Amino acid sequence: MLSRIKKPSMIGYHDHKLLGTILGGQAVNPLDFSCTLFASLCLSLVNQLSALILGHQQFPSVPGDYSIHIKMNARTALRASTASSMIARRGVRGFNSTPARFGLNDSPYHYPEGPRNNLPFDVKGKYFAYKYWGTCAFFFGLPFGIAGGNDLALAPTPNKILDVEQSRMRNLRCVHQLSSGNAACIRNVAWDVSSDSVVCLRDIRGLLGLERWIGDQFHQIAAWDAPQGSYDVLDLRVFADTESACVIFDNGDIVVVREHPVNEEKIEIVGSIDVGISAAAWSPDEELLVITTKANTLIYLTRHFEDLVCVELTARDLEVSDHVSVGWGKKETQFKGKKARALRDPTVPETIDDGRLAESNEFHETTISWRGDGAYIAINAIEESTQRRIIRIYSREGTLDSVSEPVNGLIGPLSWRPAGNLLAGVQLLDDKRQVIFFERNGLRHGQFTLRPLDGDEVGIETPVRALQWNVDSTVLAISYDDRVQLWTMGNYHWYLKQELPNPNLKWHPEKPLAFTLVSKSREKVWQLQYILDVCSAPISPPFDYGVVAVIDGKILRVTPFRQANIPPPMALYEIQMATNANDVRVTLSNSDPEISNQPLFQIQALHLGRTSTYVLDCSKTEPPTEVQEEGHLDRNPLDSIPERTESLWPLSFETNSPLEQPKEFMLEENGVLLSHGHLLARGCTSYLVTPSHLIFTTSQHMLKFVHLAGESKELEIPSNIPESDERCRSIERGAKLVTAMPSIFAVVLQMPRGNLETIYPRALVVAGIRQSIAQQDYKKAFLACRNQRVDMNIIHDHQPEQFIANVGAFIDQIQKSQHIDLFLSSLKEEDVSRTMYRETFRADERLETNTTGAQAGKVNRICNAFLEALSGKKANVRNMITAQVCKNPPDLDAGLLEIVQLRGRFQWPDANEAAEQGSDQVDETVEHICFLADVNRLYDNALGLYDLRLTLLIAQQSQKDPREYLPFLQNLQRMDPLRRQFSIDDYLGRSKKAIRHLCDLNAFEELKSYARKHGLYEDTLNFYRYDEDKFSSIMQLYADYLKDTSRFKVAATAFHYLQDLTQASECYRLANQWQESLSVASLIPLPSDQLLSLATTSAQSAVETKDFRGAATIFLDYLQDVPSAVRYFCKGYLFTEAFRTITLSSKTDLLSTAFDDGLTENMAAITELLADCKVQLAAQVPRIQELREKKKEDPLAFFEGDVNDGKDIPDDVSLAPTDASTMGGSLFTRYTNRTATGTADTGTSRRSSKNRRREERKRARGKKGSVYEEEYLVNSVRRLVERVNSVGDEVARLVEWLVRRKMVERARAVEGGMSDVVGLCGKAVKEIFEIEGEKAALVEGEEGEQLNRDVPVVKEFGKLSLLGLGQ
């Protein structure tokens, strides 16, 4: 059958470009590839184990059956993953996994491969249990070995499959076009992906020339004689890796042309099939060539044209598939009642297709189409014996997998969707033609009807020549004799997006929307690059109505989203056009001064050879009207497309920024967003530009807003923290922008599944509110806050001084009292402009008053401003009450007084009409204030106003029992006014006011009892300050009360005032005021023995309180005990006073006894103190340094206490706070109690009081090895320094008197010890409290707050020069 086949020595395996393949401008991620390679190795290991243990079928590693998906669609990558197992898998039933079903016409009812084919094992097999549990165990552990392999998928789910859902609101728009000019007969074209150029095969007077088209020139590669007679070029393929091309002719010749041959022929006929070739197709990985001959034979050839499989296409192939259709969704399976269901079998359809051929447009051609992963191939051919056109599905190894079910009128075109889930064919019926879809098992899976062409009245006259999917499965090209149509799908609706006049189309193998077109006369070729772009009107306010136009053949679907949010495929307006549209644009049409304020939009549709224009008035509900229709164009509409060489898309330029020079933004194919060549963001999926913001979505599912201020390099891109930045917002995965309406703060997004969502991002809402505030349009700002649930404090906080000055304008604009009440009740002290709605616009220079935060008393200041503006307006009583009640704290009395004044305006409760209206108004006002405040507090406040009627009104609005409050109020009503006021104040616990009423009642005895009961002595004394007798009587009660409560000093003064000298002397003594006690005792007068006893007791008390001067004075003046006085003077280091006392008493013998003994005792105490200080410093300072080194080396082990020797220390433990470190703040915030991000309304501690007390006890102990040890040692050194500073003067006086008493050596020892300790203290302060020359004055307090703690200062110790130790 196959002759003259070149036999190479081996089959090449071209995988050298696997990692270098670049798709869409992005290189393959090495991590993705490593994870994929690891999974492949693991799968191969399972294959080997399965073969050894079970001796049964293996798990195939071909991506078509159990695919490991890499983010890479290049043919070289696919070739590398499939070629190695091509021969081994022949005739073996594979591990079949149903492909992911995200795309078109997915059915939830059955699987495309047949019953139970979605399962990875034969559940009826003998070794099912072993394989099932073994696979479960393996794949449970597999994810743990693939760390970070987030791009691994276990089903053939190409990246671009979801993009088909994104075309619903988008039109195909040409952004790049290149024409070759007139050329000779072009027989076929092919893309060369290495140079991104087009290779053409031209027939010039019987000479075939293979030429590369670059620019407007054709560069010849090779030329040879054309075959004799008529011929057709079935396939032209360019191999980028070997720089060669393969041409397949219908006469059977297979020609290889090498552009740069090395020891090989430039043009070689590598094989020829004598009977001729009916169809040929290379696999996506370019490793297999499948040929069907005119003798109904299927041949598989390798890349080097080695014969692999030869299969005969016979009628027996129909026996392979036994299709069982359950008829889901059909009429016969619908419920019709018991009688109707009993009449017939619902699984039997009413009519069954027998597969008869179409009566017309049947050209008996054979079509071959590969699945995108190269695992299966579909062949559409006529079975002559049965006169039926069938689609055969073969595996890569040449095994027949399935055949299609019978379909009447099925014709030749066939294309397998690269995503792998559907095959597209064409069915020709009597009155229509439709594209039908098959699954891999051959069952039908939906269809859509093709629309009649212009001049084709029946709709079936012009034949369909070919079907072609683009590489990402988003666009289906349908070729006719004279034109080609581009269709997209969304929401199970097929849109006709383009109709081009040239029928011969070939898609780019890597770029989704790039293709070539060859004219019908085959004299001209075009390169075209399209994008999916939203056609929307300008979005500059106030004409931002969000008008979006969607092309659907002769229907133009127009929706102004500001009026209605209608999801596709529906629209608010559907414009019926005469011919199919290819492009559309929407512009603002308000150049006429008379209609400049009307929202008129001009919609221009481009057709083949003409344009049509419509006008839409968004102020009305009428559909668009056609205003003009231009004549036919003389030139080809493709020629009107400007030639571009940029790869940027969409080409959208916005020049309406009101702040700076016009800006240009571009989005590259690989998701890079640029502005004037400057990189703004990566991973961008869509964007829009408003007058003040750049809005874009990212691949991380974020919606971001960029303020248009400054140069392109100064644009600030927000981070991915939507919780703290209003410019960033999380959106649904895969959502893209459709349009924006800044006037209503809205953005329209389209989700991957097709539904539309109108959201109101905080960035737009808050920006609009700020703009309204700046324009003093408070009503618009208020309504925006109310509708979008924005905190209304921003109306004041954004520009507080302006708001306070325009409170009257705010009231006049709002008008409705309910809205004013809503604003007042929303006030709080927080400055939301600095917290919740922090300004992110760098170019906005805000007022100084707005950068310091909310001032104390903000709420009261606003409420007072409203009260001042509302005063005198009778209609705003409720607002005035609200302003009073919303103060901080609430002024309930003032609010209740407003009700009293309202009630006083009417003669209530007179029974006239005005009084009844006034009564109703009072009741409504009472109900309003009870709604704003706690009714129980209002009851108490109303009672405190002594207005029983108002109290009754409040009580009726509460849950109080009338049987309780009515008798109480009736009893109060019967009392005298003063007694009633006393009873009310006493009931409310206002004892100070109550006792005032008792004073007015002249009930003195009751007043004394009441004052004694409530301790109101000070207020009572103030009442009777001019009544001496009553004043003294109250003073006596007060003095006894002070003595009983141990307030002896004040009690002594009271008794002294009352001339009770005995009690006064005793209280003075208890208050340690020995001078006053002894002086008052002398005035009594006391007997001498009692006076001496009092003096002795006072002296002992002074010694206990270390008041040695006072004790010595008592011994000297009252007890005449000079030795004791000298001893206590020396004990207090008052050597000069002791020496003076000795000389005045002429008892010089005390110098050698009491005086010298005092010097010796003090010297011993100071020496011991200094020795202890040295020992403490020597122990604590090195320990502090050691702890700090440990903390620096291993902070976690230091704070944890290293309980596990540094092993397995958890990273999420919460440890106690510490202020041991004198550095500015702690090392880890989790080791303190400061919350990283707290709520706006509270700053409370996370710890309970019990835990706080326990931590404080631990802190005070400073146990060695705990986190508090360093803090404890630092505080201990601080206290030591303070102690040394306090004894410096005492040591200096001691040294002087030791020298005077000729104790020079002792003085020298004391002075030397003091100097050493002072030096050690100075060194310790530098090492502990001063870090790198800077004083650390901030440490952490109990609750994590920063406390100021000064670095201790060591006082200089002045040495005595007489000792010769130097200064």
Tab-separated table of C-alpha atoms in Angstrom, residues 965-1199:
chain	number	residue	atom	x	y	z
A	965	TYR	CA	-45.833	52.546	89.659
A	966	LEU	CA	-49.413	53.918	89.837
A	967	PRO	CA	-49.741	53.632	93.657
A	968	PHE	CA	-46.237	55.038	93.992
A	969	LEU	CA	-47.028	58.060	91.838
A	970	GLN	CA	-50.385	58.566	93.551
A	971	ASN	CA	-48.671	58.580	96.928
A	972	LEU	CA	-46.195	61.183	95.673
A	973	GLN	CA	-49.058	63.278	94.299
A	974	ARG	CA	-50.620	63.532	97.760
A	975	MET	CA	-47.408	64.850	99.392
A	976	ASP	CA	-46.366	68.459	99.892
A	977	PRO	CA	-43.967	69.727	97.217
A	978	LEU	CA	-40.841	69.715	99.429
A	979	ARG	CA	-41.663	66.366	100.988
A	980	ARG	CA	-42.412	65.004	97.496
A	981	GLN	CA	-39.098	66.229	96.181
A	982	PHE	CA	-37.275	64.717	99.177
A	983	SER	CA	-39.027	61.385	98.658
A	984	ILE	CA	-38.234	61.348	94.934
A	985	ASP	CA	-34.557	62.193	95.463
A	986	ASP	CA	-34.286	59.655	98.241
A	987	TYR	CA	-35.939	57.025	95.997
A	988	LEU	CA	-33.532	57.835	93.153
A	989	GLY	CA	-30.530	57.689	95.479
A	990	ARG	CA	-29.753	61.379	95.069
A	991	SER	CA	-29.067	61.832	98.783
A	992	LYS	CA	-27.251	65.162	98.421
A	993	LYS	CA	-30.316	66.762	96.839
A	994	ALA	CA	-32.587	64.984	99.288
A	995	ILE	CA	-30.815	66.372	102.341
A	996	ARG	CA	-31.171	69.855	100.877
A	997	HIS	CA	-34.934	69.367	100.916
A	998	LEU	CA	-34.752	68.236	104.591
A	999	CYS	CA	-32.886	71.435	105.380
A	1000	ASP	CA	-35.678	73.428	103.711
A	1001	LEU	CA	-38.213	71.453	105.765
A	1002	ASN	CA	-36.395	72.413	109.034
A	1003	ALA	CA	-36.399	68.763	110.107
A	1004	PHE	CA	-33.015	68.998	111.918
A	1005	GLU	CA	-33.187	65.718	113.834
A	1006	GLU	CA	-34.248	63.831	110.720
A	1007	LEU	CA	-31.486	65.638	108.850
A	1008	LYS	CA	-28.835	64.496	111.392
A	1009	SER	CA	-30.051	60.921	111.144
A	1010	TYR	CA	-30.066	61.110	107.351
A	1011	ALA	CA	-26.573	62.675	107.283
A	1012	ARG	CA	-25.248	59.980	109.640
A	1013	LYS	CA	-26.825	57.276	107.474
A	1014	HIS	CA	-25.414	58.538	104.169
A	1015	GLY	CA	-22.228	60.254	105.444
A	1016	LEU	CA	-23.286	63.684	104.156
A	1017	TYR	CA	-21.452	65.689	106.851
A	1018	GLU	CA	-19.676	68.070	104.498
A	1019	ASP	CA	-22.882	69.092	102.670
A	1020	THR	CA	-24.710	69.474	105.987
A	1021	LEU	CA	-21.937	71.680	107.420
A	1022	ASN	CA	-22.264	73.870	104.350
A	1023	PHE	CA	-26.023	74.252	104.975
A	1024	TYR	CA	-25.528	75.460	108.586
A	1025	ARG	CA	-22.302	77.424	108.282
A	1026	TYR	CA	-24.061	80.515	109.646
A	1027	ASP	CA	-25.851	78.673	112.493
A	1028	GLU	CA	-23.221	78.124	115.200
A	1029	ASP	CA	-25.173	75.675	117.359
A	1030	LYS	CA	-26.304	73.422	114.513
A	1031	PHE	CA	-22.873	73.719	112.906
A	1032	SER	CA	-21.158	72.505	116.116
A	1033	SER	CA	-23.660	69.699	116.494
A	1034	ILE	CA	-22.963	68.457	112.987
A	1035	MET	CA	-19.206	68.995	113.560
A	1036	GLN	CA	-19.312	66.724	116.608
A	1037	LEU	CA	-20.934	63.974	114.531
A	1038	TYR	CA	-18.385	64.485	111.807
A	1039	ALA	CA	-15.397	64.364	114.233
A	1040	ASP	CA	-16.593	61.066	115.694
A	1041	TYR	CA	-17.081	59.717	112.182
A	1042	LEU	CA	-13.526	60.762	111.190
A	1043	LYS	CA	-11.988	59.113	114.239
A	1044	ASP	CA	-13.903	55.899	113.627
A	1045	THR	CA	-12.692	55.822	110.031
A	1046	SER	CA	-9.008	56.388	111.117
A	1047	ARG	CA	-8.777	59.819	109.541
A	1048	PHE	CA	-6.954	61.072	112.652
A	1049	LYS	CA	-5.426	64.234	111.263
A	1050	VAL	CA	-8.764	65.756	110.154
A	1051	ALA	CA	-10.470	64.386	113.272
A	1052	ALA	CA	-7.858	66.081	115.500
A	1053	THR	CA	-8.560	69.407	113.754
A	1054	ALA	CA	-12.323	68.939	114.306
A	1055	PHE	CA	-11.873	68.095	118.005
A	1056	HIS	CA	-9.514	71.030	118.354
A	1057	TYR	CA	-12.254	73.273	116.859
A	1058	LEU	CA	-14.731	71.861	119.372
A	1059	GLN	CA	-12.158	72.460	122.190
A	1060	ASP	CA	-12.110	68.759	123.039
A	1061	LEU	CA	-8.354	68.893	123.732
A	1062	THR	CA	-8.065	65.384	125.146
A	1063	GLN	CA	-9.516	63.837	121.979
A	1064	ALA	CA	-7.498	66.273	119.857
A	1065	SER	CA	-4.195	65.325	121.582
A	1066	GLU	CA	-4.904	61.623	121.135
A	1067	CYS	CA	-5.781	62.049	117.451
A	1068	TYR	CA	-2.641	64.132	116.864
A	1069	ARG	CA	-0.550	61.364	118.432
A	1070	LEU	CA	-2.221	58.711	116.288
A	1071	ALA	CA	-1.529	60.885	113.235
A	1072	ASN	CA	2.242	60.965	114.203
A	1073	GLN	CA	2.089	64.736	114.770
A	1074	TRP	CA	4.007	64.709	118.069
A	1075	GLN	CA	4.521	68.461	118.160
A	1076	GLU	CA	0.743	69.203	118.084
A	1077	SER	CA	-0.015	66.306	120.423
A	1078	LEU	CA	2.427	67.404	123.122
A	1079	SER	CA	1.467	71.078	122.705
A	1080	VAL	CA	-2.276	70.413	123.061
A	1081	ALA	CA	-1.558	68.074	126.034
A	1082	SER	CA	0.232	70.920	127.723
A	1083	LEU	CA	-2.904	73.111	127.326
A	1084	ILE	CA	-5.207	70.676	129.109
A	1085	PRO	CA	-2.994	70.577	131.271
A	1086	LEU	CA	-1.963	66.938	131.814
A	1087	PRO	CA	-0.191	65.791	134.959
A	1088	SER	CA	3.583	65.534	134.642
A	1089	ASP	CA	3.638	61.751	134.765
A	1090	GLN	CA	1.028	61.504	132.002
A	1091	LEU	CA	2.900	64.123	129.970
A	1092	LEU	CA	6.174	62.160	130.340
A	1093	SER	CA	4.386	58.961	129.339
A	1094	LEU	CA	2.931	60.714	126.266
A	1095	ALA	CA	6.388	62.040	125.350
A	1096	THR	CA	7.975	58.594	125.697
A	1097	THR	CA	5.268	57.045	123.530
A	1098	SER	CA	5.700	59.790	120.920
A	1099	ALA	CA	9.472	59.265	120.866
A	1100	GLN	CA	9.077	55.549	120.325
A	1101	SER	CA	6.613	56.207	117.467
A	1102	ALA	CA	9.116	58.599	115.880
A	1103	VAL	CA	11.861	55.971	116.067
A	1104	GLU	CA	9.559	53.412	114.446
A	1105	THR	CA	8.902	55.790	111.588
A	1106	LYS	CA	12.683	56.524	111.334
A	1107	ASP	CA	12.131	60.148	112.315
A	1108	PHE	CA	15.399	60.211	114.284
A	1109	ARG	CA	15.518	64.009	114.453
A	1110	GLY	CA	12.043	64.087	116.007
A	1111	ALA	CA	12.882	61.305	118.485
A	1112	ALA	CA	16.097	63.060	119.505
A	1113	THR	CA	14.231	66.356	119.961
A	1114	ILE	CA	11.624	64.697	122.237
A	1115	PHE	CA	14.351	63.071	124.365
A	1116	LEU	CA	16.181	66.386	124.600
A	1117	ASP	CA	13.260	68.784	125.195
A	1118	TYR	CA	10.643	66.763	127.045
A	1119	LEU	CA	12.589	63.914	128.679
A	1120	GLN	CA	15.944	65.708	129.282
A	1121	ASP	CA	17.781	62.548	128.171
A	1122	VAL	CA	20.923	63.964	126.465
A	1123	PRO	CA	22.687	60.615	125.786
A	1124	SER	CA	19.598	59.241	124.081
A	1125	ALA	CA	19.222	62.439	122.076
A	1126	VAL	CA	22.883	62.230	120.974
A	1127	ARG	CA	22.465	58.567	120.062
A	1128	TYR	CA	19.429	59.231	117.851
A	1129	PHE	CA	21.057	62.266	116.224
A	1130	CYS	CA	23.981	60.045	115.246
A	1131	LYS	CA	21.613	57.303	114.064
A	1132	GLY	CA	20.106	59.769	111.630
A	1133	TYR	CA	23.607	60.903	110.440
A	1134	LEU	CA	22.931	64.289	112.081
A	1135	PHE	CA	26.420	64.437	113.608
A	1136	THR	CA	26.510	68.237	113.677
A	1137	GLU	CA	23.292	68.384	115.782
A	1138	ALA	CA	24.661	65.697	118.106
A	1139	PHE	CA	27.926	67.601	118.561
A	1140	ARG	CA	26.032	70.861	119.216
A	1141	THR	CA	23.822	69.146	121.824
A	1142	ILE	CA	26.888	67.781	123.649
A	1143	THR	CA	28.568	71.144	123.778
A	1144	LEU	CA	25.386	72.950	124.921
A	1145	SER	CA	24.854	70.458	127.728
A	1146	SER	CA	28.569	70.575	128.678
A	1147	LYS	CA	28.728	66.769	128.651
A	1148	THR	CA	31.917	66.357	126.616
A	1149	ASP	CA	32.392	62.874	127.988
A	1150	LEU	CA	29.680	61.790	125.561
A	1151	LEU	CA	32.033	62.428	122.629
A	1152	SER	CA	34.074	59.345	123.380
A	1153	THR	CA	31.109	57.244	124.284
A	1154	ALA	CA	27.801	57.915	122.575
A	1155	PHE	CA	29.148	60.043	119.710
A	1156	ASP	CA	32.045	57.761	118.737
A	1157	ASP	CA	29.856	54.693	119.168
A	1158	GLY	CA	27.346	56.239	116.742
A	1159	LEU	CA	30.098	56.882	114.185
A	1160	THR	CA	31.298	53.296	114.488
A	1161	GLU	CA	27.812	51.827	114.088
A	1162	ASN	CA	27.069	53.950	111.024
A	1163	MET	CA	30.410	53.109	109.459
A	1164	ALA	CA	29.665	49.401	109.910
A	1165	ALA	CA	26.200	49.789	108.353
A	1166	ILE	CA	27.563	51.739	105.358
A	1167	THR	CA	30.390	49.274	104.854
A	1168	GLU	CA	27.946	46.362	104.847
A	1169	LEU	CA	25.652	48.194	102.419
A	1170	LEU	CA	28.493	48.926	100.005
A	1171	ALA	CA	29.693	45.336	100.150
A	1172	ASP	CA	26.186	44.090	99.328
A	1173	CYS	CA	26.007	46.485	96.394
A	1174	LYS	CA	29.263	45.187	94.977
A	1175	VAL	CA	28.137	41.578	95.292
A	1176	GLN	CA	24.764	42.357	93.655
A	1177	LEU	CA	26.340	44.212	90.729
A	1178	ALA	CA	28.917	41.491	90.190
A	1179	ALA	CA	26.165	38.876	89.984
A	1180	GLN	CA	23.357	40.671	88.143
A	1181	VAL	CA	25.126	42.681	85.418
A	1182	PRO	CA	26.825	39.658	83.756
A	1183	ARG	CA	23.578	37.706	84.048
A	1184	ILE	CA	21.678	40.448	82.232
A	1185	GLN	CA	24.250	40.443	79.455
A	1186	GLU	CA	24.056	36.653	79.218
A	1187	LEU	CA	20.264	36.754	78.930
A	1188	ARG	CA	20.415	39.377	76.214
A	1189	GLU	CA	22.889	37.317	74.221
A	1190	LYS	CA	20.573	34.310	74.464
A	1191	LYS	CA	17.635	36.405	73.361
A	1192	LYS	CA	19.591	37.709	70.389
A	1193	GLU	CA	20.772	34.251	69.308
A	1194	ASP	CA	17.480	32.385	69.762
A	1195	PRO	CA	14.544	34.685	70.586
A	1196	LEU	CA	11.932	31.940	70.479
A	1197	ALA	CA	13.826	29.698	72.910
A	1198	PHE	CA	14.475	32.695	75.179
A	1199	PHE	CA	10.848	33.721	75.472
